[in-house]
XYZ file of C-alpha atoms in Angstrom:
367
model
C -6.447 48.434 115.374
C -8.178 48.611 112.011
C -4.991 47.316 110.334
C -4.859 44.268 112.648
C -8.553 43.568 112.005
C -7.934 43.620 108.244
C -5.019 41.178 108.634
C -7.087 38.771 110.731
C -10.004 38.883 108.256
C -7.597 38.234 105.376
C -6.182 35.205 107.203
C -9.682 33.918 107.878
C -10.589 34.149 104.184
C -7.307 32.687 102.912
C -6.965 29.912 105.481
C -10.496 28.945 106.690
C -9.528 25.427 107.799
C -6.538 26.514 109.847
C -7.974 29.678 111.292
C -9.248 28.079 114.508
C -6.088 26.106 115.050
C -4.050 28.187 117.477
C -0.566 27.286 116.333
C -1.418 27.467 112.636
C -3.087 30.805 113.253
C 0.044 32.214 114.914
C 2.271 30.965 112.094
C 0.012 32.381 109.393
C -0.265 35.676 111.268
C 3.517 35.997 111.496
C 4.009 35.161 107.804
C 1.279 37.558 106.713
C 2.616 40.427 108.837
C 6.126 39.767 107.540
C 4.900 39.898 103.933
C 2.984 43.118 104.531
C 5.968 44.747 106.245
C 8.243 43.800 103.342
C 5.731 45.221 100.864
C 5.496 48.432 102.888
C 9.307 48.719 102.954
C 9.485 48.219 99.173
C 6.841 50.923 98.625
C 8.749 53.378 100.828
C 11.963 52.682 98.904
C 10.073 53.090 95.614
C 8.642 56.430 96.780
C 12.066 57.616 97.945
C 13.494 56.794 94.503
C 10.649 58.773 92.925
C 11.444 61.777 95.142
C 15.132 61.625 94.156
C 14.156 61.428 90.467
C 11.859 64.453 90.877
C 14.588 66.510 92.581
C 17.129 65.526 89.898
C 14.952 66.548 86.945
C 13.942 69.722 88.779
C 17.604 70.654 89.257
C 18.186 69.972 85.552
C 15.392 72.308 84.406
C 17.124 75.652 85.138
C 20.255 74.189 83.573
C 18.247 73.565 80.413
C 16.966 77.153 80.556
C 20.517 78.523 80.799
C 21.699 76.286 77.958
C 18.770 77.241 75.721
C 19.365 80.928 76.484
C 22.911 80.537 75.229
C 21.613 78.723 72.141
C 19.108 81.532 71.523
C 21.941 84.067 71.551
C 23.735 82.063 68.884
C 20.791 81.368 66.553
C 19.097 84.749 67.007
C 15.546 83.516 67.663
C 13.834 82.106 70.785
C 11.492 80.005 68.631
C 14.407 78.726 66.575
C 16.271 77.779 69.743
C 13.175 76.019 71.103
C 12.731 74.083 67.862
C 16.359 72.956 67.873
C 16.057 71.962 71.544
C 12.868 69.965 70.950
C 14.336 68.297 67.843
C 17.462 67.195 69.727
C 15.301 65.883 72.585
C 13.060 63.996 70.158
C 16.045 62.341 68.474
C 17.516 61.405 71.867
C 14.223 59.868 73.028
C 13.769 58.071 69.697
C 17.065 56.249 70.264
C 16.120 55.402 73.862
C 12.685 54.162 72.738
C 14.198 51.878 70.098
C 16.474 50.428 72.762
C 13.596 49.996 75.236
C 10.640 48.769 73.130
C 12.337 48.295 69.708
C 9.755 50.397 67.880
C 8.634 54.002 67.563
C 5.102 53.105 66.509
C 2.027 52.135 68.491
C -1.375 50.581 67.879
C -3.719 52.802 65.874
C -6.601 51.548 68.027
C -5.406 53.992 70.691
C -6.867 56.838 68.626
C -10.354 55.403 69.117
C -10.005 53.668 72.506
C -8.325 56.532 74.371
C -9.381 60.176 74.939
C -7.951 62.784 72.606
C -6.166 64.628 75.399
C -3.523 61.896 75.862
C -1.756 63.251 72.733
C -1.710 66.887 73.851
C 1.113 66.767 76.421
C 3.728 67.996 73.951
C 1.552 70.920 72.826
C 0.914 71.916 76.440
C 4.681 71.984 76.937
C 5.133 74.260 73.916
C 2.416 76.627 75.184
C 4.103 76.781 78.604
C 7.517 77.445 77.056
C 6.156 80.129 74.724
C 4.158 81.660 77.574
C 7.310 82.201 79.634
C 8.973 83.888 76.658
C 6.046 86.308 76.362
C 5.655 86.900 80.113
C 9.221 87.917 80.914
C 9.208 91.376 79.234
C 5.769 92.122 80.701
C 6.150 90.956 84.304
C 9.891 90.826 84.913
C 11.944 87.901 86.203
C 10.381 87.536 89.674
C 6.701 87.384 88.689
C 7.497 85.253 85.621
C 8.605 82.556 88.084
C 5.988 83.048 90.808
C 2.803 83.217 88.682
C 3.364 79.905 86.817
C 4.430 78.226 90.085
C 1.111 79.286 91.641
C -0.728 77.778 88.670
C 1.305 74.551 88.849
C 0.595 73.998 92.540
C -3.100 74.876 92.187
C -3.667 72.595 89.189
C -1.591 69.783 90.712
C -3.713 69.717 93.883
C -6.968 69.855 91.876
C -5.850 67.053 89.556
C -4.953 64.866 92.536
C -8.153 65.673 94.451
C -10.525 64.880 91.571
C -8.393 62.308 89.735
C -8.445 64.245 86.454
C -6.617 62.760 83.465
C -6.895 59.332 85.142
C -4.296 60.366 87.731
C -4.016 58.590 91.110
C -6.595 60.271 93.351
C -5.459 61.822 96.621
C -7.977 63.820 98.646
C -6.969 67.372 99.442
C -6.617 67.704 103.214
C -5.928 70.826 105.226
C -2.398 69.577 105.967
C -1.641 68.994 102.277
C -3.066 72.427 101.470
C -0.845 73.984 104.158
C 2.140 72.157 102.661
C 1.341 73.596 99.220
C 1.104 77.103 100.719
C 4.510 76.627 102.368
C 6.029 75.563 99.049
C 4.630 78.682 97.373
C 5.881 80.894 100.221
C 9.294 79.253 99.915
C 9.367 79.976 96.179
C 8.446 83.625 96.791
C 11.164 83.984 99.445
C 13.789 82.314 97.250
C 12.950 84.280 94.098
C 12.101 87.633 95.671
C 15.192 87.535 97.874
C 17.322 87.717 94.746
C 15.342 90.766 93.622
C 15.870 92.433 96.984
C 19.601 91.856 96.730
C 19.632 93.324 93.237
C 17.794 96.413 94.480
C 20.362 96.861 97.256
C 23.196 96.815 94.745
C 21.347 98.948 92.148
C 21.712 96.380 89.415
C 20.424 96.726 85.873
C 17.679 94.125 86.313
C 16.021 96.101 89.085
C 16.002 99.246 86.936
C 14.561 97.385 83.948
C 11.764 95.903 86.017
C 10.917 99.349 87.407
C 10.633 100.652 83.859
C 8.330 97.774 82.974
C 6.103 98.456 85.970
C 5.952 102.159 85.094
C 5.190 101.745 81.407
C 2.597 99.003 81.748
C -0.986 99.688 82.757
C -1.922 97.964 86.024
C -5.044 96.364 84.535
C -2.859 95.006 81.752
C -0.489 93.581 84.356
C -3.411 91.741 85.940
C -4.172 90.035 82.631
C -0.537 88.985 82.169
C -0.403 87.645 85.738
C -3.543 85.619 85.077
C -1.967 84.260 81.889
C 1.092 83.292 83.941
C -1.096 81.296 86.336
C -2.851 79.620 83.389
C 0.517 78.736 81.835
C 1.544 77.067 85.094
C -1.723 75.116 85.217
C -1.111 73.880 81.670
C 2.335 72.692 82.758
C 0.793 70.606 85.576
C -1.751 69.223 83.106
C 1.101 68.211 80.811
C 2.651 66.258 83.687
C -0.630 64.384 84.322
C -1.323 63.750 80.621
C 2.142 62.359 79.964
C 1.878 60.169 83.058
C -1.324 58.610 81.735
C 0.203 58.211 78.267
C 3.053 56.255 79.851
C 0.585 53.821 81.414
C -1.317 53.438 78.133
C 1.806 52.751 76.072
C 3.361 50.614 78.794
C 6.660 52.510 78.535
C 7.728 55.807 80.098
C 10.386 56.292 77.424
C 7.921 55.719 74.574
C 5.452 58.188 76.130
C 8.152 60.846 76.530
C 9.135 60.361 72.861
C 5.545 60.804 71.663
C 5.156 63.944 73.801
C 8.368 65.473 72.463
C 7.484 64.544 68.885
C 4.106 66.293 69.170
C 5.815 69.357 70.679
C 8.378 69.434 67.871
C 5.649 69.265 65.223
C 3.812 72.107 66.983
C 6.960 74.248 67.005
C 7.534 73.551 63.301
C 4.088 74.993 62.599
C 4.859 78.069 64.751
C 8.180 78.622 62.972
C 6.549 78.260 59.550
C 3.935 80.863 60.491
C 6.287 83.385 62.140
C 9.242 82.721 59.819
C 12.003 83.824 62.241
C 15.495 84.356 60.874
C 17.967 81.561 61.510
C 21.614 82.510 61.811
C 24.528 80.965 63.655
C 26.721 83.659 65.213
C 29.336 83.971 67.928
C 27.870 86.511 70.367
C 30.990 86.522 72.575
C 33.496 86.416 69.669
C 34.670 83.034 70.935
C 33.746 79.565 69.613
C 30.232 78.486 70.559
C 30.376 75.919 73.392
C 29.442 72.318 72.598
C 27.028 72.160 75.536
C 24.620 74.691 74.003
C 23.233 71.822 71.859
C 22.323 69.465 74.727
C 19.420 71.433 76.240
C 16.968 69.196 74.400
C 18.449 66.091 76.042
C 17.958 67.600 79.504
C 14.389 68.565 78.558
C 13.789 65.004 77.350
C 14.972 63.603 80.682
C 12.663 66.093 82.445
C 9.608 64.845 80.543
C 10.723 61.233 81.003
C 11.090 61.750 84.755
C 7.608 63.257 85.022
C 6.089 60.325 83.116
C 7.692 58.031 85.695
C 6.698 60.152 88.710
C 2.946 60.618 88.241
C 1.861 56.967 88.652
C 4.042 56.676 91.777
C 3.369 59.874 93.767
C 0.539 61.634 91.905
C 0.516 64.834 89.885
C 0.386 67.294 92.794
C 3.385 65.906 94.661
C 5.317 65.380 91.418
C 4.888 69.077 90.564
C 5.934 70.185 94.062
C 9.037 67.949 94.226
C 10.207 69.150 90.818
C 9.683 72.771 91.916
C 11.947 72.251 94.929
C 14.595 70.769 92.653
C 14.123 73.674 90.227
C 14.751 76.248 92.947
C 17.786 74.319 94.216
C 19.207 74.078 90.695
C 18.655 77.789 90.092
C 20.522 78.660 93.285
C 23.441 76.405 92.306
C 23.681 78.024 88.867
C 23.700 81.452 90.519
C 26.285 80.379 93.081
C 28.778 78.805 90.669
C 27.974 80.653 87.435
C 27.479 77.487 85.397
C 26.791 77.593 81.636
C 28.163 81.102 81.172
C 25.715 82.546 83.705
C 26.663 85.473 85.923
C 27.657 84.496 89.463
C 25.213 85.602 92.173
C 26.212 84.175 95.580
C 23.415 82.448 97.503
C 22.095 84.395 100.488
C 20.883 83.069 103.822
C 17.359 84.255 103.006
C 17.321 82.136 99.848
C 18.462 79.063 101.781
C 15.666 79.734 104.271
C 13.176 79.822 101.390
C 14.465 76.468 100.145
C 14.071 75.021 103.657
C 10.468 76.270 103.825
C 9.766 74.488 100.510
C 11.226 71.235 101.847
C 8.992 71.453 104.939
C 6.012 71.929 102.622
C 6.964 68.820 100.629
C 7.221 66.790 103.850
C 3.714 67.891 104.893
C 2.285 66.927 101.480
C 4.151 63.604 101.320
C 3.697 62.366 104.895
C 0.152 63.558 105.492
């Protein structure tokens, strides 16, 4: 009823002379409703495209992780592998930016007219990447996934609710909160199910994680878990910051390039301070695969997709959609053993976890 009232009031303002004419009124009403329905259809199609983009870049993220892990084995340093990955991504985005806007530069007035935080997206990405490297030996594989995911969902909902970083504001309702909880539960089921299977088969990973839990003080574990949540929150902030940068620069590709360039410069500083050894070896005594060099391109497409997503669906939903894609991609890599990964067949419990995540996304998106 409220929608019809708004339409009638709009007609009355736009066509004051014809409003009281019955036939003109009916014609204008039909034309206005038709225009609004077409606009609504276009918005739904636009949102559906955004969801597909989010799932695609989420699926690509674990592929990038597997590729970068293989690169790390060949160069002998996680920071060296990250630097190479970021450098390749920056070069790839530089070419795309030149094709799109024909320049890599931007107006220097942005430094004074825009907040400082719009340039920090790349550094937030480096902190998140480095955080995962540090968390894994302390928390094990399961908690290294779950803790950052908790931080991502929490920060995404807060950013949407309060409109931080100039993100589209979307009030946090009980239904949206329930959807976020379902996504987190789905992640826990999907990730933990793999751990349960490993325990059943007495695999090496389960033994290693037991050793970690035994050797590490519980209070220390609490600190590392908190750092994992913070790392996830920084990742969601990066998504929002890069989304705003895309609107400021007027180009998603240009914004992704700037973010990657800042991240590459940050990694150069880290490498100069830590001075890791660079060496190119063949860990499997076979030629290094060509695909170990393309992780940076996949990471570039991930950042580019997030820059596109935020203005369309908001930070919170963007984070959640990408997480669903991430879990789906991880399961596919396990199932088929892509990128030299060990095959781990998908279980019914893991598929159930993925379904729970999808239900959570529907609740967040529809309500």
